[in-house]
Short mmCIF file of C-alpha atoms in Angstrom, two decimals:
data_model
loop_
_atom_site.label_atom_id
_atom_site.label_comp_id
_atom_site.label_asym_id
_atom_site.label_seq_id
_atom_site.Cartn_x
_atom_site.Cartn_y
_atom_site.Cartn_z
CA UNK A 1 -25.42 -6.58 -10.27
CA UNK A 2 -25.21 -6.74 -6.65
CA UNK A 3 -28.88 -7.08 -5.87
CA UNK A 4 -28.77 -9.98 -8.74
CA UNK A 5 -26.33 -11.80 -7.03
CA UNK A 6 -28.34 -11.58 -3.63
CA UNK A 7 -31.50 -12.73 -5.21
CA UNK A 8 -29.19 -16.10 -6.32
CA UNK A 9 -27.96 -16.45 -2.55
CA UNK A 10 -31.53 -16.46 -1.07
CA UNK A 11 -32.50 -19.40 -3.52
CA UNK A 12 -29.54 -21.10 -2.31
CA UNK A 13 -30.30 -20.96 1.38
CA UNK A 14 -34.07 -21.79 1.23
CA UNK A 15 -33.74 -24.79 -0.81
CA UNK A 16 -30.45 -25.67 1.96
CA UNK A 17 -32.71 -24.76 4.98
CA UNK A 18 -35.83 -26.63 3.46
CA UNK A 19 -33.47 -29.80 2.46
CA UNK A 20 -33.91 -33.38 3.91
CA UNK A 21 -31.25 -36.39 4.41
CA UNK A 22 -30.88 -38.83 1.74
CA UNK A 23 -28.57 -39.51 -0.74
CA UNK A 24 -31.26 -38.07 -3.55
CA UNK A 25 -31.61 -34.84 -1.97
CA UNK A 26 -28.05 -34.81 -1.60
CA UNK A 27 -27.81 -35.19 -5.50
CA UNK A 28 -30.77 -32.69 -5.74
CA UNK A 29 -29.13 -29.67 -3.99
CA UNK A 30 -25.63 -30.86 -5.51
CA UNK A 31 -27.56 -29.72 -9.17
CA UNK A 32 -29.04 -26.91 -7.56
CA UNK A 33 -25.87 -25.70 -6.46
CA UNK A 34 -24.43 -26.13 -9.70
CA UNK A 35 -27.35 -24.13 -11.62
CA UNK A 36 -27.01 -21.13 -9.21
CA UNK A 37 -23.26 -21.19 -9.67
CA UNK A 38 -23.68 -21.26 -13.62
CA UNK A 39 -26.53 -18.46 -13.02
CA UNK A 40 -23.52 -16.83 -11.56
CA UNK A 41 -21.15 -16.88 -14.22
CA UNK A 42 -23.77 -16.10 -16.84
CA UNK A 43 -24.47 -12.96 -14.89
CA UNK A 44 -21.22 -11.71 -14.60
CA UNK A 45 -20.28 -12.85 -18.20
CA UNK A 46 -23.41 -10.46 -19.08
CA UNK A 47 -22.51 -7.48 -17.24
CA UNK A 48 -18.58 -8.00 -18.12
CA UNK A 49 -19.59 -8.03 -21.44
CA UNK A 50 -22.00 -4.87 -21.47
CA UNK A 51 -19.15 -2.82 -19.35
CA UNK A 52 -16.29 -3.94 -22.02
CA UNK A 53 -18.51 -3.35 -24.70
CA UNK A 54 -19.31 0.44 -23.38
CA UNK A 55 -15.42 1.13 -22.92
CA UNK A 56 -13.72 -0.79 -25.85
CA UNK A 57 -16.06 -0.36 -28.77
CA UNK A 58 -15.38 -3.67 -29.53
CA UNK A 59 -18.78 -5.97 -30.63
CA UNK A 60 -16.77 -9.08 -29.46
CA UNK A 61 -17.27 -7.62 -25.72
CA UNK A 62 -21.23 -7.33 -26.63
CA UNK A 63 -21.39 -10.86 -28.07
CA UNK A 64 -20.02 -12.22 -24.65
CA UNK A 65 -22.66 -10.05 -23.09
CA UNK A 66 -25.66 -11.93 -24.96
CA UNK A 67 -24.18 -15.89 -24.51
CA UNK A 68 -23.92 -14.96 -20.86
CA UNK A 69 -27.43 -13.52 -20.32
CA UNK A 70 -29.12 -15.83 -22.22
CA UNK A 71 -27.49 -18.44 -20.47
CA UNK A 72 -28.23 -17.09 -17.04
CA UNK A 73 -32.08 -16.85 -18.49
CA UNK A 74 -32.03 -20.36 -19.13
CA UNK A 75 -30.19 -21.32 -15.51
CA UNK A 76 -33.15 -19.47 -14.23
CA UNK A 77 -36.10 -21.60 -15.94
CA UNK A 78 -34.10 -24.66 -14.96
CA UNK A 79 -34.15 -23.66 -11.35
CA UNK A 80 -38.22 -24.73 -10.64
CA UNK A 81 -37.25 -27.62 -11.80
CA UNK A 82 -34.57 -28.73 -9.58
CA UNK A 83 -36.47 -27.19 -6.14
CA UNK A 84 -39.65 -26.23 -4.38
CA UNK A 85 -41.36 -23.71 -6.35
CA UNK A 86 -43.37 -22.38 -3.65
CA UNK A 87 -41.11 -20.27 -1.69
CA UNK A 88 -38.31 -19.46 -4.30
CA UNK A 89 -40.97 -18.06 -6.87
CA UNK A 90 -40.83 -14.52 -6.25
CA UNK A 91 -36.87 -14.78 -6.34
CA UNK A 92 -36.71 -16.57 -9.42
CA UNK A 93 -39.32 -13.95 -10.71
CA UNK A 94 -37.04 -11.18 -10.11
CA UNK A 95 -34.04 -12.81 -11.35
CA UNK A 96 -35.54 -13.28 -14.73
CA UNK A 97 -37.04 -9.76 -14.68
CA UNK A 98 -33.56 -8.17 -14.18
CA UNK A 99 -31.38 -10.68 -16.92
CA UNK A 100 -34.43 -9.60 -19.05
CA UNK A 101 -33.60 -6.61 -18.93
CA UNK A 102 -30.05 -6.63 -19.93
CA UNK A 103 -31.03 -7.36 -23.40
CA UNK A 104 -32.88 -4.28 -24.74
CA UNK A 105 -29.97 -2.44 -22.92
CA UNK A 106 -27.15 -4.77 -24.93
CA UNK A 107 -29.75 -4.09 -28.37
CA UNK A 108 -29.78 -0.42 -27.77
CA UNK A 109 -25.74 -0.18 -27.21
CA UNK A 110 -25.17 -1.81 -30.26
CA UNK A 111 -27.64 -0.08 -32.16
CA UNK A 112 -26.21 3.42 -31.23
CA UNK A 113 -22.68 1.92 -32.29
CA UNK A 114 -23.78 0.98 -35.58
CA UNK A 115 -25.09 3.93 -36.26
CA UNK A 116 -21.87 6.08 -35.13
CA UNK A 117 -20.15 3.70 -37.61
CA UNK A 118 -22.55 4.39 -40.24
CA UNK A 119 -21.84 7.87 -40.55
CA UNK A 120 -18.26 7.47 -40.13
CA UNK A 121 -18.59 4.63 -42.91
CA UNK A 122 -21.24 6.12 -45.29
CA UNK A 123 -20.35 10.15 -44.89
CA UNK A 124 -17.26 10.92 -43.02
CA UNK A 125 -14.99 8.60 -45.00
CA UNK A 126 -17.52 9.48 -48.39
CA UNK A 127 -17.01 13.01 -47.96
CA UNK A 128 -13.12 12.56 -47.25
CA UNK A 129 -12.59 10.78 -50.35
CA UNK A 130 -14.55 13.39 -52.04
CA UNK A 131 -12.25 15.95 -50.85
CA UNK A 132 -8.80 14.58 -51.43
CA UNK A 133 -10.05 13.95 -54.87
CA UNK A 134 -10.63 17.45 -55.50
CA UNK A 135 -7.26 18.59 -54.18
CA UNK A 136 -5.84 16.17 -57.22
CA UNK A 137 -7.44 18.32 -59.48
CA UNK A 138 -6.59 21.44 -57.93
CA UNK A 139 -3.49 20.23 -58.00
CA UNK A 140 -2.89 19.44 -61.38
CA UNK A 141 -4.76 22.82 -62.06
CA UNK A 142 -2.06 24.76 -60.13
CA UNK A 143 0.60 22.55 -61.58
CA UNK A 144 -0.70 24.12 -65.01
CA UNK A 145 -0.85 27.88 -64.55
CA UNK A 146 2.55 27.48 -62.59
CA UNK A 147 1.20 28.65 -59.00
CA UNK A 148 3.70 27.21 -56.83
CA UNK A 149 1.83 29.27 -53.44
CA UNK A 150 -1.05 27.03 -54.48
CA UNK A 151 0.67 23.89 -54.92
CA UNK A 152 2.44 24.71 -51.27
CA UNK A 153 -1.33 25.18 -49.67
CA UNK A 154 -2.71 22.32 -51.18
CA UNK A 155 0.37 20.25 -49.88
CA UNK A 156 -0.75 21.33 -46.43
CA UNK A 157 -4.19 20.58 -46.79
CA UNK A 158 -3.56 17.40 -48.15
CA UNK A 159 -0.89 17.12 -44.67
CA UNK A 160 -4.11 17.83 -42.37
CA UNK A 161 -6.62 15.46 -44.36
CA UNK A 162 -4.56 13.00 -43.62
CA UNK A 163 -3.87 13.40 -39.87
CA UNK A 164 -7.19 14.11 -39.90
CA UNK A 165 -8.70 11.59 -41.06
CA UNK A 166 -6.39 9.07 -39.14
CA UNK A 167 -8.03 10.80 -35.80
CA UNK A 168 -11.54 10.32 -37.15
CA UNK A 169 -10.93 6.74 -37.75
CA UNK A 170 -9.41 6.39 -34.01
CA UNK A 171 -12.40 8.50 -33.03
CA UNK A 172 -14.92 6.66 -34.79
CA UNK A 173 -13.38 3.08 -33.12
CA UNK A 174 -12.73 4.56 -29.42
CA UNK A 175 -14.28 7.28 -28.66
CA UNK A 176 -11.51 9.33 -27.40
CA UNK A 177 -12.03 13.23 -27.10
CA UNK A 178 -8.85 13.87 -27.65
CA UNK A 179 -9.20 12.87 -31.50
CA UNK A 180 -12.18 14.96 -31.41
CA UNK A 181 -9.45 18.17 -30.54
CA UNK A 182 -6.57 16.91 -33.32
CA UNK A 183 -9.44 16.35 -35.42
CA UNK A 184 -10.35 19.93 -34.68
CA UNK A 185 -7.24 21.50 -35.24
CA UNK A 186 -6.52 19.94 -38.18
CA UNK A 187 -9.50 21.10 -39.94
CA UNK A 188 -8.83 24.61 -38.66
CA UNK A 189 -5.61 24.55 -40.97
CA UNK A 190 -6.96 23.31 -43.30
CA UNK A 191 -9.77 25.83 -43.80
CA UNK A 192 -6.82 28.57 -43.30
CA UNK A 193 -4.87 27.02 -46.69
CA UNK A 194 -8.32 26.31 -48.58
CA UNK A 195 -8.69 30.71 -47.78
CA UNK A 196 -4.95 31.29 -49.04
CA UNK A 197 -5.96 29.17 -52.28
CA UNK A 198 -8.84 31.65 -52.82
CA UNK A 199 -6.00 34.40 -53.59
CA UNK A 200 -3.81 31.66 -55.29
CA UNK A 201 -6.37 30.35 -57.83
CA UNK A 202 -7.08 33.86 -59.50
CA UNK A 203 -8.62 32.94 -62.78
CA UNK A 204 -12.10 32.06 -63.41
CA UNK A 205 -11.23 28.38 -63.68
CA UNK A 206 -9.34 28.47 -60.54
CA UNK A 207 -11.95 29.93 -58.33
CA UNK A 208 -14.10 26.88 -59.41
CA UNK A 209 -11.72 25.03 -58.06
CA UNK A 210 -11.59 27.13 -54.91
CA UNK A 211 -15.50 26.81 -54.59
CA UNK A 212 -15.73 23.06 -55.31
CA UNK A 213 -12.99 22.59 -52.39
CA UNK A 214 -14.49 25.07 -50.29
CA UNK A 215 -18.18 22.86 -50.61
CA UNK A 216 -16.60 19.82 -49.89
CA UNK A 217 -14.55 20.60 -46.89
CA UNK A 218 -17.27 21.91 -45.32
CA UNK A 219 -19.75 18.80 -46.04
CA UNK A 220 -16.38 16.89 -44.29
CA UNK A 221 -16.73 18.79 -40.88
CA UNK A 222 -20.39 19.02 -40.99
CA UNK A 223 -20.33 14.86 -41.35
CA UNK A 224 -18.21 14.77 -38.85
CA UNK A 225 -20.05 17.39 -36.39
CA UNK A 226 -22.84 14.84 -36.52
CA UNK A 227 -20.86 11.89 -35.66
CA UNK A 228 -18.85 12.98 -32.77
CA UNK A 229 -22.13 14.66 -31.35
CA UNK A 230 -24.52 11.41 -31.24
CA UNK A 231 -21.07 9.60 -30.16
CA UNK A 232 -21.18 12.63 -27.18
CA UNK A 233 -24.52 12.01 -26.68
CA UNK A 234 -24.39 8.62 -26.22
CA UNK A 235 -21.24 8.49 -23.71
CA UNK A 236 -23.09 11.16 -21.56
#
């Protein structure tokens, strides 16, 4: 960003230092001017944009990114025209070669947030549903032999789900590790009632029910395994 902005000054100061009097290259340098200070604010909208999207999540930040490099390009091309091309080539040159390549970088971050959403979209919050809809038949399973143990587990698994699956969703928008560790923790009780039920849930019946919730849980953590790890990836 830095080096960006020093490329702009240098094109400022030659085309000042090789100006001459008159009123029309008064109004030249005037546009110049103007072009290198909206060059400016493109920039900085760009890399604004790119940081906020990186920290917030949020594609609005990323959209800001792409208005304000493609602006800058086109502040860029415009320059030649307003000013000697001869000794400001190689500095226009660069400037284009480093807006340039802001965009595969914005592509790429909002590629790799897609796809975190994806999974959190298409198997963590699948695979969650799955789940809670086998504790409702568990449920009214234990509600029919009379196991009131199993009822009392499954009332703490459905508990954990559900704080768990609020800290996936904060996850999944933000990133924060700390969702990763309640997530954690949550499924670790979980998986401690879904054992008890395995005692509860005697009958033949009953330990197809105990299976069936056992399968599902763990396709739940191994869905979300994957997401918080190419989310880890990508923040490192």
């Amino acid at each position: 960003m830095v080096a960006l902005l020093a490329i702009v000054a240098v094109i400022g100061y030659r085309t000042a230092s090789n100006s001459t009097a008159g009123f029309v290259e008064y109004q030249r340098l005037a546009q110049i001017n103007a072009t290198m200070s909206d060059l400016n604010t493109g920039v900085y909208q760009g890399t604004t944009g790119l940081y906020s999207f990186a920290v917030f999540k949020d594609p609005a930040h990323l959209e800001i990114g792409y208005n304000g490099v493609n602006k800058a390009l086109a502040y860029a091309w415009d320059i030649p025209a307003r000013t000697n091309p001869g000794p400001n080539k190689e500095a226009i040159t660069a400037i284009v070669s480093r807006l340039s390549g802001f965009l595969p970088l914005m592509e790429q971050s909002e590629k790799d947030m897609m796809e975190v959403m994806r999974i959190y979209n298409d198997e963590v919050q699948k695979d969650a549903r799955d789940l809670m809809e086998r504790l409702r038949e568990t449920a009214k399973y234990a509600a029919y032999i009379n196991s009131t143990s199993a009822l009392v587990d499954i009332t703490e698994v459905w508990d954990d789900l559900a704080a768990a699956r609020s800290s996936m969703s904060r996850y999944a928008q933000n990133r924060d590790a700390d969702d990763v560790t309640r997530t954690k923790e949550n499924f670790t009780a979980i998986r401690l009632a879904i054992q008890r039920l395995n005692d509860d849930l005697y009958t033949t019946e009953g330990q197809t029910h105990y299976r069936n919730l056992n399968t599902h849980f763990s396709d739940l953590e191994s869905s979300f395994d994957n997401m918080s790890a190419l989310a880890t990836t990508l923040e490192g």
